[in-house]
PDB file of C-alpha atoms in Angstrom:
ATOM      1  CA  GLY A   1    -305.659  -8.658 -54.752  1.00  0.00           C
ATOM      2  CA  ALA A   2    -304.357 -10.055 -51.504  1.00  0.00           C
ATOM      3  CA  VAL A   3    -301.914  -8.042 -49.676  1.00  0.00           C
ATOM      4  CA  VAL A   4    -299.629  -9.138 -46.824  1.00  0.00           C
ATOM      5  CA  SER A   5    -297.926  -6.463 -44.686  1.00  0.00           C
ATOM      6  CA  GLN A   6    -294.650  -7.134 -43.127  1.00  0.00           C
ATOM      7  CA  HIS A   7    -293.100  -4.864 -40.569  1.00  0.00           C
ATOM      8  CA  PRO A   8    -290.629  -3.635 -39.944  1.00  0.00           C
ATOM      9  CA  SER A   9    -288.886  -3.680 -43.225  1.00  0.00           C
ATOM     10  CA  ARG A  10    -285.399  -3.100 -41.724  1.00  0.00           C
ATOM     11  CA  VAL A  11    -284.211  -3.380 -38.277  1.00  0.00           C
ATOM     12  CA  ILE A  12    -280.817  -2.948 -36.683  1.00  0.00           C
ATOM     13  CA  CYS A  13    -280.296  -4.432 -33.272  1.00  0.00           C
ATOM     14  CA  LYS A  14    -277.676  -5.115 -30.754  1.00  0.00           C
ATOM     15  CA  SER A  15    -276.294  -8.695 -30.057  1.00  0.00           C
ATOM     16  CA  GLY A  16    -278.191 -10.297 -27.302  1.00  0.00           C
ATOM     17  CA  THR A  17    -281.548  -8.333 -27.633  1.00  0.00           C
ATOM     18  CA  SER A  18    -284.776  -9.715 -29.111  1.00  0.00           C
ATOM     19  CA  VAL A  19    -286.419  -8.524 -32.322  1.00  0.00           C
ATOM     20  CA  LYS A  20    -290.165  -9.042 -33.368  1.00  0.00           C
ATOM     21  CA  ILE A  21    -291.294  -9.087 -36.958  1.00  0.00           C
ATOM     22  CA  GLU A  22    -294.978  -9.040 -37.801  1.00  0.00           C
ATOM     23  CA  CYS A  23    -296.713 -10.372 -40.811  1.00  0.00           C
ATOM     24  CA  ARG A  24    -300.394  -9.266 -41.425  1.00  0.00           C
ATOM     25  CA  SER A  25    -302.788 -10.316 -44.003  1.00  0.00           C
ATOM     26  CA  LEU A  26    -304.615  -7.110 -44.751  1.00  0.00           C
ATOM     27  CA  ASP A  27    -307.670  -8.121 -46.668  1.00  0.00           C
ATOM     28  CA  PHE A  28    -308.013 -11.840 -46.107  1.00  0.00           C
ATOM     29  CA  GLN A  29    -307.836 -14.496 -43.448  1.00  0.00           C
ATOM     30  CA  ALA A  30    -304.818 -16.516 -43.508  1.00  0.00           C
ATOM     31  CA  THR A  31    -305.313 -20.033 -42.196  1.00  0.00           C
ATOM     32  CA  THR A  32    -301.636 -20.782 -42.519  1.00  0.00           C
ATOM     33  CA  MET A  33    -298.424 -18.513 -42.410  1.00  0.00           C
ATOM     34  CA  PHE A  34    -295.075 -19.329 -43.468  1.00  0.00           C
ATOM     35  CA  TRP A  35    -291.705 -17.902 -42.484  1.00  0.00           C
ATOM     36  CA  TYR A  36    -288.619 -17.957 -44.696  1.00  0.00           C
ATOM     37  CA  ARG A  37    -285.003 -17.012 -44.446  1.00  0.00           C
ATOM     38  CA  GLN A  38    -282.917 -15.763 -47.353  1.00  0.00           C
ATOM     39  CA  PHE A  39    -279.106 -15.440 -46.962  1.00  0.00           C
ATOM     40  CA  PRO A  40    -277.167 -13.355 -49.404  1.00  0.00           C
ATOM     41  CA  LYS A  41    -277.237 -14.750 -52.951  1.00  0.00           C
ATOM     42  CA  LYS A  42    -279.092 -17.872 -51.729  1.00  0.00           C
ATOM     43  CA  SER A  43    -282.610 -19.084 -52.123  1.00  0.00           C
ATOM     44  CA  LEU A  44    -285.421 -18.731 -49.544  1.00  0.00           C
ATOM     45  CA  MET A  45    -285.390 -21.433 -47.053  1.00  0.00           C
ATOM     46  CA  LEU A  46    -288.693 -22.432 -45.154  1.00  0.00           C
ATOM     47  CA  MET A  47    -288.039 -21.899 -41.376  1.00  0.00           C
ATOM     48  CA  ALA A  48    -291.534 -22.829 -40.060  1.00  0.00           C
ATOM     49  CA  THR A  49    -295.232 -23.187 -40.658  1.00  0.00           C
ATOM     50  CA  SER A  50    -297.774 -21.682 -38.369  1.00  0.00           C
ATOM     51  CA  ASN A  51    -301.476 -22.265 -38.095  1.00  0.00           C
ATOM     52  CA  GLU A  52    -303.706 -19.946 -36.295  1.00  0.00           C
ATOM     53  CA  GLY A  53    -304.187 -20.968 -32.698  1.00  0.00           C
ATOM     54  CA  SER A  54    -301.657 -23.975 -32.697  1.00  0.00           C
ATOM     55  CA  LYS A  55    -297.899 -24.354 -32.342  1.00  0.00           C
ATOM     56  CA  ALA A  56    -295.674 -23.687 -35.260  1.00  0.00           C
ATOM     57  CA  THR A  57    -294.035 -26.532 -37.052  1.00  0.00           C
ATOM     58  CA  TYR A  58    -290.318 -25.975 -37.583  1.00  0.00           C
ATOM     59  CA  GLU A  59    -288.144 -27.296 -40.324  1.00  0.00           C
ATOM     60  CA  GLN A  60    -285.254 -29.507 -39.478  1.00  0.00           C
ATOM     61  CA  GLY A  61    -282.325 -27.443 -38.106  1.00  0.00           C
ATOM     62  CA  VAL A  62    -284.470 -24.385 -37.118  1.00  0.00           C
ATOM     63  CA  GLU A  63    -284.145 -23.723 -33.359  1.00  0.00           C
ATOM     64  CA  LYS A  64    -287.751 -23.164 -32.060  1.00  0.00           C
ATOM     65  CA  ASP A  65    -286.539 -21.571 -28.982  1.00  0.00           C
ATOM     66  CA  LYS A  66    -284.453 -19.050 -30.794  1.00  0.00           C
ATOM     67  CA  PHE A  67    -287.137 -18.254 -33.582  1.00  0.00           C
ATOM     68  CA  LEU A  68    -290.420 -17.971 -31.601  1.00  0.00           C
ATOM     69  CA  ILE A  69    -293.558 -17.979 -33.892  1.00  0.00           C
ATOM     70  CA  ASN A  70    -296.930 -16.920 -32.724  1.00  0.00           C
ATOM     71  CA  HIS A  71    -299.968 -17.121 -34.874  1.00  0.00           C
ATOM     72  CA  ALA A  72    -302.659 -15.607 -32.496  1.00  0.00           C
ATOM     73  CA  SER A  73    -305.133 -14.698 -35.099  1.00  0.00           C
ATOM     74  CA  LEU A  74    -306.086 -15.356 -38.702  1.00  0.00           C
ATOM     75  CA  THR A  75    -304.581 -12.038 -39.804  1.00  0.00           C
ATOM     76  CA  LEU A  76    -301.444 -11.839 -37.815  1.00  0.00           C
ATOM     77  CA  SER A  77    -298.244 -13.960 -37.164  1.00  0.00           C
ATOM     78  CA  THR A  78    -295.069 -12.803 -35.512  1.00  0.00           C
ATOM     79  CA  LEU A  79    -291.636 -14.119 -35.609  1.00  0.00           C
ATOM     80  CA  THR A  80    -289.474 -13.263 -32.676  1.00  0.00           C
ATOM     81  CA  VAL A  81    -285.779 -13.680 -32.971  1.00  0.00           C
ATOM     82  CA  THR A  82    -284.417 -14.206 -29.316  1.00  0.00           C
ATOM     83  CA  SER A  83    -281.058 -13.309 -28.147  1.00  0.00           C
ATOM     84  CA  ALA A  84    -280.065 -12.192 -31.605  1.00  0.00           C
ATOM     85  CA  HIS A  85    -276.497 -12.824 -32.824  1.00  0.00           C
ATOM     86  CA  PRO A  86    -274.641 -11.483 -35.792  1.00  0.00           C
ATOM     87  CA  GLU A  87    -275.179 -14.832 -37.642  1.00  0.00           C
ATOM     88  CA  ASP A  88    -278.893 -14.159 -37.356  1.00  0.00           C
ATOM     89  CA  SER A  89    -278.573 -11.389 -39.765  1.00  0.00           C
ATOM     90  CA  SER A  90    -280.567 -12.128 -42.802  1.00  0.00           C
ATOM     91  CA  PHE A  91    -283.755 -11.301 -44.811  1.00  0.00           C
ATOM     92  CA  TYR A  92    -286.787 -12.801 -43.424  1.00  0.00           C
ATOM     93  CA  ILE A  93    -289.966 -13.258 -45.472  1.00  0.00           C
ATOM     94  CA  CYS A  94    -293.354 -14.324 -44.430  1.00  0.00           C
ATOM     95  CA  SER A  95    -296.122 -15.804 -46.608  1.00  0.00           C
ATOM     96  CA  ALA A  96    -299.783 -16.115 -45.894  1.00  0.00           C
ATOM     97  CA  TYR A  97    -302.290 -18.595 -47.247  1.00  0.00           C
ATOM     98  CA  GLY A  98    -305.828 -17.828 -47.991  1.00  0.00           C
ATOM     99  CA  THR A  99    -308.412 -19.881 -49.637  1.00  0.00           C
ATOM    100  CA  VAL A 100    -309.409 -17.265 -52.168  1.00  0.00           C
ATOM    101  CA  TYR A 101    -306.021 -15.782 -53.031  1.00  0.00           C
ATOM    102  CA  GLY A 102    -303.676 -18.642 -52.344  1.00  0.00           C
ATOM    103  CA  TYR A 103    -300.321 -17.683 -51.269  1.00  0.00           C
ATOM    104  CA  THR A 104    -299.102 -14.200 -50.894  1.00  0.00           C
ATOM    105  CA  PHE A 105    -295.601 -12.947 -49.874  1.00  0.00           C
ATOM    106  CA  GLY A 106    -294.791 -10.156 -47.551  1.00  0.00           C
ATOM    107  CA  SER A 107    -292.094  -7.668 -48.618  1.00  0.00           C
ATOM    108  CA  GLY A 108    -289.451  -8.941 -46.276  1.00  0.00           C
ATOM    109  CA  THR A 109    -287.605  -7.670 -43.226  1.00  0.00           C
ATOM    110  CA  ARG A 110    -283.873  -6.942 -43.355  1.00  0.00           C
ATOM    111  CA  LEU A 111    -282.431  -7.949 -39.987  1.00  0.00           C
ATOM    112  CA  THR A 112    -278.837  -6.799 -39.020  1.00  0.00           C
ATOM    113  CA  VAL A 113    -277.376  -7.613 -35.799  1.00  0.00           C
ATOM    114  CA  VAL A 114    -274.373  -5.645 -34.655  1.00  0.00           C
TER     115      VAL A 114
ATOM    116  CA  LYS B   1    -285.933 -34.051 -50.945  1.00  0.00           C
ATOM    117  CA  GLN B   2    -286.816 -31.560 -53.826  1.00  0.00           C
ATOM    118  CA  GLU B   3    -284.035 -29.720 -55.068  1.00  0.00           C
ATOM    119  CA  VAL B   4    -284.582 -26.700 -57.434  1.00  0.00           C
ATOM    120  CA  THR B   5    -281.758 -25.376 -59.707  1.00  0.00           C
ATOM    121  CA  GLN B   6    -281.611 -22.208 -61.783  1.00  0.00           C
ATOM    122  CA  ILE B   7    -279.306 -21.461 -64.613  1.00  0.00           C
ATOM    123  CA  PRO B   8    -277.776 -19.134 -65.234  1.00  0.00           C
ATOM    124  CA  ALA B   9    -277.020 -17.539 -61.909  1.00  0.00           C
ATOM    125  CA  ALA B  10    -276.693 -14.139 -63.479  1.00  0.00           C
ATOM    126  CA  LEU B  11    -277.363 -12.832 -66.788  1.00  0.00           C
ATOM    127  CA  SER B  12    -276.675  -9.343 -68.460  1.00  0.00           C
ATOM    128  CA  VAL B  13    -278.450  -8.606 -71.818  1.00  0.00           C
ATOM    129  CA  PRO B  14    -278.968  -5.374 -73.977  1.00  0.00           C
ATOM    130  CA  GLU B  15    -282.337  -3.864 -73.970  1.00  0.00           C
ATOM    131  CA  GLY B  16    -284.634  -5.292 -76.479  1.00  0.00           C
ATOM    132  CA  GLU B  17    -283.252  -8.865 -76.447  1.00  0.00           C
ATOM    133  CA  ASN B  18    -285.412 -11.798 -75.934  1.00  0.00           C
ATOM    134  CA  LEU B  19    -283.964 -14.091 -73.163  1.00  0.00           C
ATOM    135  CA  VAL B  20    -284.757 -17.454 -71.451  1.00  0.00           C
ATOM    136  CA  LEU B  21    -284.309 -18.408 -67.741  1.00  0.00           C
ATOM    137  CA  ASN B  22    -283.988 -22.110 -66.812  1.00  0.00           C
ATOM    138  CA  CYS B  23    -285.398 -23.866 -63.738  1.00  0.00           C
ATOM    139  CA  SER B  24    -284.910 -27.646 -63.101  1.00  0.00           C
ATOM    140  CA  PHE B  25    -286.336 -29.720 -60.217  1.00  0.00           C
ATOM    141  CA  THR B  26    -285.559 -33.143 -59.136  1.00  0.00           C
ATOM    142  CA  ASP B  27    -288.873 -34.675 -58.165  1.00  0.00           C
ATOM    143  CA  SER B  28    -291.506 -34.424 -60.826  1.00  0.00           C
ATOM    144  CA  ALA B  29    -294.439 -34.916 -58.300  1.00  0.00           C
ATOM    145  CA  ILE B  30    -295.246 -31.285 -57.961  1.00  0.00           C
ATOM    146  CA  TYR B  31    -298.507 -29.576 -57.499  1.00  0.00           C
ATOM    147  CA  ASN B  32    -297.499 -26.590 -59.216  1.00  0.00           C
ATOM    148  CA  LEU B  33    -294.527 -24.244 -60.359  1.00  0.00           C
ATOM    149  CA  GLN B  34    -294.342 -20.568 -59.944  1.00  0.00           C
ATOM    150  CA  TRP B  35    -292.020 -17.863 -61.279  1.00  0.00           C
ATOM    151  CA  PHE B  36    -291.417 -14.863 -58.965  1.00  0.00           C
ATOM    152  CA  ARG B  37    -289.571 -11.605 -59.283  1.00  0.00           C
ATOM    153  CA  GLN B  38    -287.529 -10.136 -56.419  1.00  0.00           C
ATOM    154  CA  ASP B  39    -286.091  -6.566 -56.490  1.00  0.00           C
ATOM    155  CA  PRO B  40    -283.140  -5.942 -54.249  1.00  0.00           C
ATOM    156  CA  GLY B  41    -284.145  -5.901 -50.623  1.00  0.00           C
ATOM    157  CA  LYS B  42    -287.822  -6.562 -51.394  1.00  0.00           C
ATOM    158  CA  GLY B  43    -290.204  -9.347 -51.175  1.00  0.00           C
ATOM    159  CA  LEU B  44    -291.508 -11.473 -53.870  1.00  0.00           C
ATOM    160  CA  THR B  45    -293.918 -10.749 -56.648  1.00  0.00           C
ATOM    161  CA  SER B  46    -295.591 -13.514 -58.404  1.00  0.00           C
ATOM    162  CA  LEU B  47    -295.313 -13.481 -62.137  1.00  0.00           C
ATOM    163  CA  LEU B  48    -296.788 -16.782 -63.428  1.00  0.00           C
ATOM    164  CA  LEU B  49    -298.199 -19.901 -61.784  1.00  0.00           C
ATOM    165  CA  ILE B  50    -298.377 -23.180 -63.796  1.00  0.00           C
ATOM    166  CA  GLN B  51    -300.544 -25.975 -62.514  1.00  0.00           C
ATOM    167  CA  SER B  52    -298.790 -29.459 -62.881  1.00  0.00           C
ATOM    168  CA  SER B  53    -301.521 -30.409 -65.579  1.00  0.00           C
ATOM    169  CA  GLN B  54    -300.500 -27.340 -67.669  1.00  0.00           C
ATOM    170  CA  ARG B  55    -297.786 -26.872 -70.129  1.00  0.00           C
ATOM    171  CA  GLU B  56    -297.521 -23.018 -70.172  1.00  0.00           C
ATOM    172  CA  GLN B  57    -298.824 -19.675 -69.098  1.00  0.00           C
ATOM    173  CA  THR B  58    -298.510 -16.331 -70.613  1.00  0.00           C
ATOM    174  CA  SER B  59    -298.682 -12.846 -69.152  1.00  0.00           C
ATOM    175  CA  GLY B  60    -297.725  -9.952 -71.371  1.00  0.00           C
ATOM    176  CA  ARG B  61    -294.103 -10.269 -72.377  1.00  0.00           C
ATOM    177  CA  LEU B  62    -293.591 -13.338 -70.114  1.00  0.00           C
ATOM    178  CA  ASN B  63    -294.210 -16.941 -71.231  1.00  0.00           C
ATOM    179  CA  ALA B  64    -293.508 -19.856 -68.830  1.00  0.00           C
ATOM    180  CA  SER B  65    -293.333 -23.467 -69.898  1.00  0.00           C
ATOM    181  CA  LEU B  66    -293.482 -26.630 -67.665  1.00  0.00           C
ATOM    182  CA  ASP B  67    -292.225 -30.042 -68.747  1.00  0.00           C
ATOM    183  CA  LYS B  68    -293.003 -31.912 -65.644  1.00  0.00           C
ATOM    184  CA  SER B  69    -291.756 -35.328 -66.671  1.00  0.00           C
ATOM    185  CA  SER B  70    -288.207 -34.067 -67.312  1.00  0.00           C
ATOM    186  CA  GLY B  71    -288.237 -31.596 -64.286  1.00  0.00           C
ATOM    187  CA  ARG B  72    -287.779 -28.397 -66.325  1.00  0.00           C
ATOM    188  CA  SER B  73    -289.369 -25.097 -66.583  1.00  0.00           C
ATOM    189  CA  THR B  74    -288.382 -22.013 -68.613  1.00  0.00           C
ATOM    190  CA  LEU B  75    -289.388 -18.337 -68.318  1.00  0.00           C
ATOM    191  CA  TYR B  76    -289.194 -16.478 -71.537  1.00  0.00           C
ATOM    192  CA  ILE B  77    -289.045 -12.674 -71.462  1.00  0.00           C
ATOM    193  CA  ALA B  78    -289.573 -10.885 -74.718  1.00  0.00           C
ATOM    194  CA  ALA B  79    -288.112  -7.595 -75.732  1.00  0.00           C
ATOM    195  CA  SER B  80    -286.346  -7.074 -72.438  1.00  0.00           C
ATOM    196  CA  GLN B  81    -286.467  -3.556 -70.706  1.00  0.00           C
ATOM    197  CA  PRO B  82    -284.196  -2.099 -68.074  1.00  0.00           C
ATOM    198  CA  GLY B  83    -287.212  -2.279 -65.685  1.00  0.00           C
ATOM    199  CA  ASP B  84    -287.075  -6.177 -65.929  1.00  0.00           C
ATOM    200  CA  SER B  85    -283.739  -6.084 -64.091  1.00  0.00           C
ATOM    201  CA  ALA B  86    -284.218  -8.055 -60.974  1.00  0.00           C
ATOM    202  CA  THR B  87    -283.843 -11.585 -59.515  1.00  0.00           C
ATOM    203  CA  TYR B  88    -286.045 -14.162 -60.816  1.00  0.00           C
ATOM    204  CA  LEU B  89    -286.970 -17.041 -58.544  1.00  0.00           C
ATOM    205  CA  CYS B  90    -288.700 -20.412 -59.536  1.00  0.00           C
ATOM    206  CA  ALA B  91    -290.296 -22.370 -56.870  1.00  0.00           C
ATOM    207  CA  VAL B  92    -292.085 -25.777 -56.950  1.00  0.00           C
ATOM    208  CA  ARG B  93    -294.785 -26.630 -54.664  1.00  0.00           C
ATOM    209  CA  GLU B  94    -295.616 -30.246 -53.708  1.00  0.00           C
ATOM    210  CA  ALA B  95    -298.960 -31.735 -52.397  1.00  0.00           C
ATOM    211  CA  GLY B  96    -298.374 -30.015 -49.089  1.00  0.00           C
ATOM    212  CA  ASN B  97    -297.960 -26.338 -48.496  1.00  0.00           C
ATOM    213  CA  GLN B  98    -294.181 -26.084 -48.690  1.00  0.00           C
ATOM    214  CA  PHE B  99    -292.474 -24.138 -51.568  1.00  0.00           C
ATOM    215  CA  TYR B 100    -289.070 -25.220 -52.661  1.00  0.00           C
ATOM    216  CA  PHE B 101    -287.114 -22.277 -54.086  1.00  0.00           C
ATOM    217  CA  GLY B 102    -284.405 -22.056 -56.715  1.00  0.00           C
ATOM    218  CA  THR B 103    -281.344 -20.024 -55.945  1.00  0.00           C
ATOM    219  CA  GLY B 104    -282.433 -17.428 -58.637  1.00  0.00           C
ATOM    220  CA  THR B 105    -281.236 -15.748 -61.583  1.00  0.00           C
ATOM    221  CA  SER B 106    -279.969 -12.207 -61.382  1.00  0.00           C
ATOM    222  CA  LEU B 107    -281.094 -10.392 -64.575  1.00  0.00           C
ATOM    223  CA  THR B 108    -279.603  -6.993 -65.762  1.00  0.00           C
ATOM    224  CA  VAL B 109    -280.897  -5.432 -68.767  1.00  0.00           C
ATOM    225  CA  ILE B 110    -278.642  -2.670 -70.044  1.00  0.00           C
ATOM    226  CA  PRO B 111    -280.343   0.368 -71.598  1.00  0.00           C
TER     227      PRO B 111
END
């Protein structure tokens, strides 16, 4: 089956620094990738949708300058949290869509900003 | 906007018991509904996918039903085991690519 690798699984960073999270589809080409955020005891909220080679589409209320998304190839999308603050601490999950396997979710990244 | 609700929020049962998790959604114009399992600090594992034209899907001890007209789905777990302890999420997908997730049911199966 399809596998989506998300890295790192955990990251702790200082307030004001930037953090990059990678999402890779290991054995299929992902035409579209999605980034979700999950607050404690809350559901997943879609942040943005990215298509390879084009700008990401952000959901209402998500700051595109703070959450930079790059989808440079059909197997890699990155989410960069810029100038991170403690309120950005959360669990981030990516999902990749391929025509054969449909939607596959990554294992998530726990971001803690101190 | 689609809203997905899961009841109960938390459930604790003794091992061996059969149980039902509920999911309701406000807009019946869905493409499909999917049940996921999430272990603490982990990503999502897909359990069952029901297309909008289907009424139910089964996989092992799991059975999911869908009543699209009433906006409801249930996940039935037979003969629960401690390894079933996790958070269960339902998600509906509309004609586009977006999933709308419920808030989850945290299940604890007591040995």
